Amino acid sequence: MQIAIVLYPGVTALDAIGPYEVLRMIPCSEIRFVSHNAGSIMTDSEVLVLGATHSYEQTPSPDIILVPGSAANTGMAMADKALISWLHRAHQSSQWTTSVCSGALVLAAAGILEGHSATTHWAAQDMLESLGATAQRDQRIVRSGKIITAAGVSAGIDLGLWLVGEICGRERAEVVQLLIEYDPQPPFTAGHPSKASKQVFETAKLEMFSRSQKPVQGVSV
Amino acid sequence: MQIAIVLYPGVTALDAIGPYEVLRMIPCSEIRFVSHNAGSIMTDSEVLVLGATHSYEQTPSPDIILVPGSAANTGMAMADKALISWLHRAHQSSQWTTSVCSGALVLAAAGILEGHSATTHWAAQDMLESLGATAQRDQRIVRSGKIITAAGVSAGIDLGLWLVGEICGRERAEVVQLLIEYDPQPPFTAGHPSKASKQVFETAKLEMFSRSQKPVQGVSV
């Protein structure tokens, strides 16, 4: 089972690394990090570099596609013709096509979410709706056929575990959950707009907007 | 506030990337990924490469030190004289010295946990105890003075949020939690030995043992 995790400049690392750490424990799976070319990709912190292992061209028909999101560069990814046409083609033969956070907008730009229920980061739900998907604002993971979308950033871990359960069965998923000791105990309870105070929500909204104004420049490093 | 996240060959990516995604939202902070030298470091999957930004030498006195764990290479990190002597020195002036997963064993190897309460991945608790720490087997985050240790892999996200709360106050931590939409909804409940079935626990234990037998070779790539 070949798993292709898309990397592009300005990607949010945890969107990709959360599900990677889970999906790589599917027995006999091969994880790839795909981009225009193999090599270093700068993330949205402009500090952390992740390595792409293969080009899109080298990866024509992965079994699982995962598209992570980005605070500022989702628009650039949506306008990236090579990425979008690869996604469009690879989706034809994939077993699962998945996204984390604003990665759903990239799927939408490839025409994959037209008429489908989907979710994304809370700050991107209106945009998702405007691109033809039916936004499920209160769901952490949404399934529509073979398309699975997850909410913001950390939701990719839940998506990964759910997917391992579907593919390998519950027992394997529980083994993976125990291996990564995923027994979350957040010290606060502000992880969703419905749970955060108005002030926390307004501050976070402003910060999302301000981060969205600063795309990471340069294709690769 | 300078934050140094240690990278070494065979490191488990999520141990580092979970807290990175949280701690980098401390205002006016500078995140560094430190290793022997700046450059590419192969993780324990032998697929994913992470980029170190600075050498230990270039980072003599970070405010926060974070040491991630590894499935197979913790022993190599514990025997790495440059890393251990850097840790020993940097800990003298740090505001917080922290670890995720078996990173606690590396802190112990640097003499930092002698007589302290600490936690680590469930599979490494006996080893932690044998190295002079008092293992807190059922705690996700343990504080002992300025030393904060977290349980396995995914616990680094909880550690990061707790630390942001200590450093910046609860409101900032809640904003960060909302930004990364950390509202975990694991589809299963097997994330700790006390919650997993006996069969899941035995399988995971065997798998940990088998992974520990296959260290990632090579220093950097």
PDB file of C-alpha atoms in Angstrom, chain A residues 7 12-15 17-18 20-22 24-25 31-33 40 43-51 53 71 120-123 125 137-141 151-155 157-159 161-162 164-166 169-175 177-197 199-205 207-208 211, chain B residues 7 12-15 17-18 20-21 24-25 31-33 40 43-51 53 71 119-123 125 137-141 151-155 157-159 161-162 164-166 169-175 177-197 199-205 207-208 211:
ATOM      1  CA  LEU A   7       4.581  18.624   0.570  1.00  0.00           C
ATOM      2  CA  THR A  12       2.119  23.218   8.228  1.00  0.00           C
ATOM      3  CA  ALA A  13       4.351  20.398   9.474  1.00  0.00           C
ATOM      4  CA  LEU A  14       1.994  18.817  12.035  1.00  0.00           C
ATOM      5  CA  ASP A  15      -0.750  18.449   9.389  1.00  0.00           C
ATOM      6  CA  ILE A  17       3.561  14.490  10.493  1.00  0.00           C
ATOM      7  CA  GLY A  18       0.564  13.586  12.674  1.00  0.00           C
ATOM      8  CA  TYR A  20       2.440  10.078   8.866  1.00  0.00           C
ATOM      9  CA  GLU A  21       3.346   8.768  12.312  1.00  0.00           C
ATOM     10  CA  VAL A  22       0.146   6.694  12.312  1.00  0.00           C
ATOM     11  CA  ARG A  24       3.374   4.343   8.440  1.00  0.00           C
ATOM     12  CA  MET A  25       2.387   1.589  10.871  1.00  0.00           C
ATOM     13  CA  ILE A  31       5.263   6.139   2.830  1.00  0.00           C
ATOM     14  CA  ARG A  32       6.378   8.793   0.347  1.00  0.00           C
ATOM     15  CA  PHE A  33       6.606  12.545   0.726  1.00  0.00           C
ATOM     16  CA  SER A  40      13.953  20.078   0.874  1.00  0.00           C
ATOM     17  CA  THR A  43       7.414  24.806   6.101  1.00  0.00           C
ATOM     18  CA  ASP A  44       5.297  27.760   7.270  1.00  0.00           C
ATOM     19  CA  SER A  45       7.551  28.521  10.252  1.00  0.00           C
ATOM     20  CA  GLU A  46      10.348  29.379   7.795  1.00  0.00           C
ATOM     21  CA  VAL A  47      12.591  27.410  10.133  1.00  0.00           C
ATOM     22  CA  LEU A  48      11.702  23.742   9.749  1.00  0.00           C
ATOM     23  CA  VAL A  49      12.618  21.929   6.543  1.00  0.00           C
ATOM     24  CA  LEU A  50      10.994  18.597   5.581  1.00  0.00           C
ATOM     25  CA  GLY A  51      12.384  16.304   2.901  1.00  0.00           C
ATOM     26  CA  THR A  53      11.323  11.758  -1.188  1.00  0.00           C
ATOM     27  CA  ALA A  71      -1.500  28.918   7.269  1.00  0.00           C
ATOM     28  CA  THR A 120     -11.322  21.760   7.182  1.00  0.00           C
ATOM     29  CA  HIS A 121      -9.784  24.173   9.721  1.00  0.00           C
ATOM     30  CA  TRP A 122     -12.541  26.223  11.376  1.00  0.00           C
ATOM     31  CA  ALA A 123     -11.153  29.400   9.797  1.00  0.00           C
ATOM     32  CA  GLN A 125     -15.013  26.533   6.406  1.00  0.00           C
ATOM     33  CA  ARG A 137     -18.317  22.661  10.669  1.00  0.00           C
ATOM     34  CA  ASP A 138     -18.582  20.585  13.807  1.00  0.00           C
ATOM     35  CA  GLN A 139     -17.033  17.363  12.635  1.00  0.00           C
ATOM     36  CA  ARG A 140     -13.456  16.357  13.227  1.00  0.00           C
ATOM     37  CA  ILE A 141     -13.378  13.780  10.408  1.00  0.00           C
ATOM     38  CA  ALA A 151     -10.414  19.505  10.728  1.00  0.00           C
ATOM     39  CA  GLY A 152      -7.433  21.728  11.626  1.00  0.00           C
ATOM     40  CA  VAL A 153      -3.779  20.702  12.126  1.00  0.00           C
ATOM     41  CA  SER A 154      -3.908  18.185  15.019  1.00  0.00           C
ATOM     42  CA  ALA A 155      -7.008  16.435  13.577  1.00  0.00           C
ATOM     43  CA  ILE A 157      -3.825  12.140  14.054  1.00  0.00           C
ATOM     44  CA  ASP A 158      -7.497  11.219  14.512  1.00  0.00           C
ATOM     45  CA  LEU A 159      -7.873  10.849  10.734  1.00  0.00           C
ATOM     46  CA  LEU A 161      -6.147   6.282  13.345  1.00  0.00           C
ATOM     47  CA  TRP A 162      -9.611   6.130  11.832  1.00  0.00           C
ATOM     48  CA  VAL A 164      -5.907   2.427  10.047  1.00  0.00           C
ATOM     49  CA  GLY A 165      -9.104   1.078  11.629  1.00  0.00           C
ATOM     50  CA  GLU A 166     -10.857   0.975   8.242  1.00  0.00           C
ATOM     51  CA  GLY A 169      -9.307  -3.364  11.564  1.00  0.00           C
ATOM     52  CA  ARG A 170      -9.830  -2.034  15.055  1.00  0.00           C
ATOM     53  CA  GLU A 171      -7.179  -4.120  16.805  1.00  0.00           C
ATOM     54  CA  ARG A 172      -4.340  -2.855  14.616  1.00  0.00           C
ATOM     55  CA  ALA A 173      -5.536   0.735  15.048  1.00  0.00           C
ATOM     56  CA  GLU A 174      -5.540   0.273  18.826  1.00  0.00           C
ATOM     57  CA  VAL A 175      -1.990  -1.119  18.733  1.00  0.00           C
ATOM     58  CA  GLN A 177      -2.704   4.251  19.206  1.00  0.00           C
ATOM     59  CA  LEU A 178      -0.858   2.594  22.097  1.00  0.00           C
ATOM     60  CA  LEU A 179       2.498   2.740  20.291  1.00  0.00           C
ATOM     61  CA  ILE A 180       2.186   6.524  19.914  1.00  0.00           C
ATOM     62  CA  GLU A 181       0.608   6.741  23.401  1.00  0.00           C
ATOM     63  CA  TYR A 182      -2.284   8.761  22.013  1.00  0.00           C
ATOM     64  CA  ASP A 183      -4.195   9.293  25.232  1.00  0.00           C
ATOM     65  CA  PRO A 184      -4.655  13.051  24.852  1.00  0.00           C
ATOM     66  CA  GLN A 185      -4.989  15.166  27.977  1.00  0.00           C
ATOM     67  CA  PRO A 186      -5.030  18.784  26.785  1.00  0.00           C
ATOM     68  CA  PRO A 187      -4.426  21.055  29.779  1.00  0.00           C
ATOM     69  CA  PHE A 188      -7.098  23.443  28.415  1.00  0.00           C
ATOM     70  CA  THR A 189     -10.375  22.958  26.540  1.00  0.00           C
ATOM     71  CA  ALA A 190     -10.293  25.621  23.843  1.00  0.00           C
ATOM     72  CA  GLY A 191      -9.598  23.424  20.827  1.00  0.00           C
ATOM     73  CA  HIS A 192     -12.759  24.222  18.873  1.00  0.00           C
ATOM     74  CA  PRO A 193     -14.635  27.529  18.361  1.00  0.00           C
ATOM     75  CA  SER A 194     -17.642  26.048  20.174  1.00  0.00           C
ATOM     76  CA  LYS A 195     -15.477  25.489  23.269  1.00  0.00           C
ATOM     77  CA  ALA A 196     -13.252  28.589  23.313  1.00  0.00           C
ATOM     78  CA  SER A 197     -14.181  31.893  24.966  1.00  0.00           C
ATOM     79  CA  GLN A 199     -12.006  36.572  23.413  1.00  0.00           C
ATOM     80  CA  VAL A 200      -9.821  33.563  22.619  1.00  0.00           C
ATOM     81  CA  PHE A 201     -11.783  32.989  19.414  1.00  0.00           C
ATOM     82  CA  GLU A 202     -11.459  36.619  18.273  1.00  0.00           C
ATOM     83  CA  THR A 203      -7.714  36.660  18.983  1.00  0.00           C
ATOM     84  CA  ALA A 204      -7.200  33.383  17.128  1.00  0.00           C
ATOM     85  CA  LYS A 205      -9.258  34.639  14.169  1.00  0.00           C
ATOM     86  CA  GLU A 207      -3.984  35.773  14.153  1.00  0.00           C
ATOM     87  CA  MET A 208      -5.128  33.377  11.402  1.00  0.00           C
ATOM     88  CA  ARG A 211      -0.635  34.653   9.253  1.00  0.00           C
TER      89      ARG A 211
ATOM     90  CA  LEU B   7      17.504  16.197  16.426  1.00  0.00           C
ATOM     91  CA  THR B  12      10.658   9.955  16.097  1.00  0.00           C
ATOM     92  CA  ALA B  13       9.341  12.930  14.132  1.00  0.00           C
ATOM     93  CA  LEU B  14       6.057  13.518  16.008  1.00  0.00           C
ATOM     94  CA  ASP B  15       7.931  13.728  19.341  1.00  0.00           C
ATOM     95  CA  ILE B  17       6.948  18.277  15.625  1.00  0.00           C
ATOM     96  CA  GLY B  18       4.030  18.137  18.092  1.00  0.00           C
ATOM     97  CA  TYR B  20       7.321  22.557  17.845  1.00  0.00           C
ATOM     98  CA  GLU B  21       3.934  23.438  16.354  1.00  0.00           C
ATOM     99  CA  ARG B  24       6.686  28.354  18.031  1.00  0.00           C
ATOM    100  CA  MET B  25       3.569  30.384  18.848  1.00  0.00           C
ATOM    101  CA  ILE B  31      12.810  27.974  17.324  1.00  0.00           C
ATOM    102  CA  ARG B  32      15.976  26.077  16.415  1.00  0.00           C
ATOM    103  CA  PHE B  33      16.481  22.446  15.486  1.00  0.00           C
ATOM    104  CA  SER B  40      19.489  16.759   7.162  1.00  0.00           C
ATOM    105  CA  THR B  43      14.146   9.915  11.308  1.00  0.00           C
ATOM    106  CA  ASP B  44      13.218   6.426  12.533  1.00  0.00           C
ATOM    107  CA  SER B  45      11.015   5.671   9.519  1.00  0.00           C
ATOM    108  CA  GLU B  46      14.136   5.865   7.317  1.00  0.00           C
ATOM    109  CA  VAL B  47      11.931   7.842   4.918  1.00  0.00           C
ATOM    110  CA  LEU B  48      11.338  11.248   6.482  1.00  0.00           C
ATOM    111  CA  VAL B  49      14.203  13.735   6.714  1.00  0.00           C
ATOM    112  CA  LEU B  50      14.075  16.743   9.067  1.00  0.00           C
ATOM    113  CA  GLY B  51      16.425  19.696   8.798  1.00  0.00           C
ATOM    114  CA  THR B  53      19.136  24.540  11.592  1.00  0.00           C
ATOM    115  CA  ALA B  71      12.045   3.853  18.831  1.00  0.00           C
ATOM    116  CA  THR B 119       7.813  10.193  32.824  1.00  0.00           C
ATOM    117  CA  THR B 120       8.539   8.639  29.422  1.00  0.00           C
ATOM    118  CA  HIS B 121       6.951   6.233  26.919  1.00  0.00           C
ATOM    119  CA  TRP B 122       5.234   3.382  28.799  1.00  0.00           C
ATOM    120  CA  ALA B 123       7.712   0.903  27.331  1.00  0.00           C
ATOM    121  CA  GLN B 125       9.523   3.404  32.323  1.00  0.00           C
ATOM    122  CA  ARG B 137       3.938   5.692  35.089  1.00  0.00           C
ATOM    123  CA  ASP B 138       0.438   7.108  34.914  1.00  0.00           C
ATOM    124  CA  GLN B 139       1.197  10.744  34.279  1.00  0.00           C
ATOM    125  CA  ARG B 140       1.177  12.378  30.872  1.00  0.00           C
ATOM    126  CA  ILE B 141       3.333  15.343  31.934  1.00  0.00           C
ATOM    127  CA  ALA B 151       4.866  10.419  28.059  1.00  0.00           C
ATOM    128  CA  GLY B 152       5.120   8.774  24.614  1.00  0.00           C
ATOM    129  CA  VAL B 153       5.171  10.455  21.177  1.00  0.00           C
ATOM    130  CA  SER B 154       1.843  12.356  21.014  1.00  0.00           C
ATOM    131  CA  ALA B 155       2.201  13.612  24.616  1.00  0.00           C
ATOM    132  CA  ILE B 157       1.507  18.353  22.196  1.00  0.00           C
ATOM    133  CA  ASP B 158       0.098  18.371  25.740  1.00  0.00           C
ATOM    134  CA  LEU B 159       3.541  19.284  27.098  1.00  0.00           C
ATOM    135  CA  LEU B 161       0.430  23.618  25.577  1.00  0.00           C
ATOM    136  CA  TRP B 162       1.123  23.282  29.278  1.00  0.00           C
ATOM    137  CA  VAL B 164       2.805  27.937  26.809  1.00  0.00           C
ATOM    138  CA  GLY B 165       0.336  28.281  29.689  1.00  0.00           C
ATOM    139  CA  GLU B 166       3.182  28.570  32.221  1.00  0.00           C
ATOM    140  CA  GLY B 169      -0.597  32.519  30.649  1.00  0.00           C
ATOM    141  CA  ARG B 170      -3.752  30.544  30.061  1.00  0.00           C
ATOM    142  CA  GLU B 171      -5.315  32.815  27.439  1.00  0.00           C
ATOM    143  CA  ARG B 172      -2.360  32.582  25.076  1.00  0.00           C
ATOM    144  CA  ALA B 173      -2.254  28.787  25.507  1.00  0.00           C
ATOM    145  CA  GLU B 174      -5.949  28.591  24.647  1.00  0.00           C
ATOM    146  CA  VAL B 175      -5.418  30.699  21.523  1.00  0.00           C
ATOM    147  CA  GLN B 177      -4.865  25.309  21.182  1.00  0.00           C
ATOM    148  CA  LEU B 178      -7.594  26.799  18.984  1.00  0.00           C
ATOM    149  CA  LEU B 179      -5.132  27.690  16.208  1.00  0.00           C
ATOM    150  CA  ILE B 180      -4.030  24.051  15.956  1.00  0.00           C
ATOM    151  CA  GLU B 181      -7.641  22.916  16.571  1.00  0.00           C
ATOM    152  CA  TYR B 182      -6.496  20.592  19.325  1.00  0.00           C
ATOM    153  CA  ASP B 183      -9.853  19.127  20.252  1.00  0.00           C
ATOM    154  CA  PRO B 184      -8.779  15.483  20.154  1.00  0.00           C
ATOM    155  CA  GLN B 185     -11.386  12.840  19.353  1.00  0.00           C
ATOM    156  CA  PRO B 186      -9.482   9.563  19.087  1.00  0.00           C
ATOM    157  CA  PRO B 187     -11.714   6.987  17.395  1.00  0.00           C
ATOM    158  CA  PHE B 188     -10.466   4.349  19.868  1.00  0.00           C
ATOM    159  CA  THR B 189      -9.478   4.424  23.542  1.00  0.00           C
ATOM    160  CA  ALA B 190      -6.318   2.336  23.675  1.00  0.00           C
ATOM    161  CA  GLY B 191      -3.760   5.112  24.124  1.00  0.00           C
ATOM    162  CA  HIS B 192      -2.396   3.999  27.504  1.00  0.00           C
ATOM    163  CA  PRO B 193      -1.579   0.514  28.855  1.00  0.00           C
ATOM    164  CA  SER B 194      -4.264   0.978  31.522  1.00  0.00           C
ATOM    165  CA  LYS B 195      -6.878   1.456  28.779  1.00  0.00           C
ATOM    166  CA  ALA B 196      -5.783  -1.051  26.129  1.00  0.00           C
ATOM    167  CA  SER B 197      -6.849  -4.719  26.050  1.00  0.00           C
ATOM    168  CA  GLN B 199      -3.925  -8.491  23.562  1.00  0.00           C
ATOM    169  CA  VAL B 200      -3.354  -4.985  22.181  1.00  0.00           C
ATOM    170  CA  PHE B 201      -0.831  -4.317  24.949  1.00  0.00           C
ATOM    171  CA  GLU B 202       1.104  -7.557  24.308  1.00  0.00           C
ATOM    172  CA  THR B 203       1.213  -6.907  20.545  1.00  0.00           C
ATOM    173  CA  ALA B 204       2.397  -3.325  21.073  1.00  0.00           C
ATOM    174  CA  LYS B 205       5.059  -4.474  23.557  1.00  0.00           C
ATOM    175  CA  GLU B 207       6.416  -4.443  18.332  1.00  0.00           C
ATOM    176  CA  MET B 208       8.289  -1.923  20.510  1.00  0.00           C
ATOM    177  CA  ARG B 211      11.545  -1.808  16.541  1.00  0.00           C
TER     178      ARG B 211
END
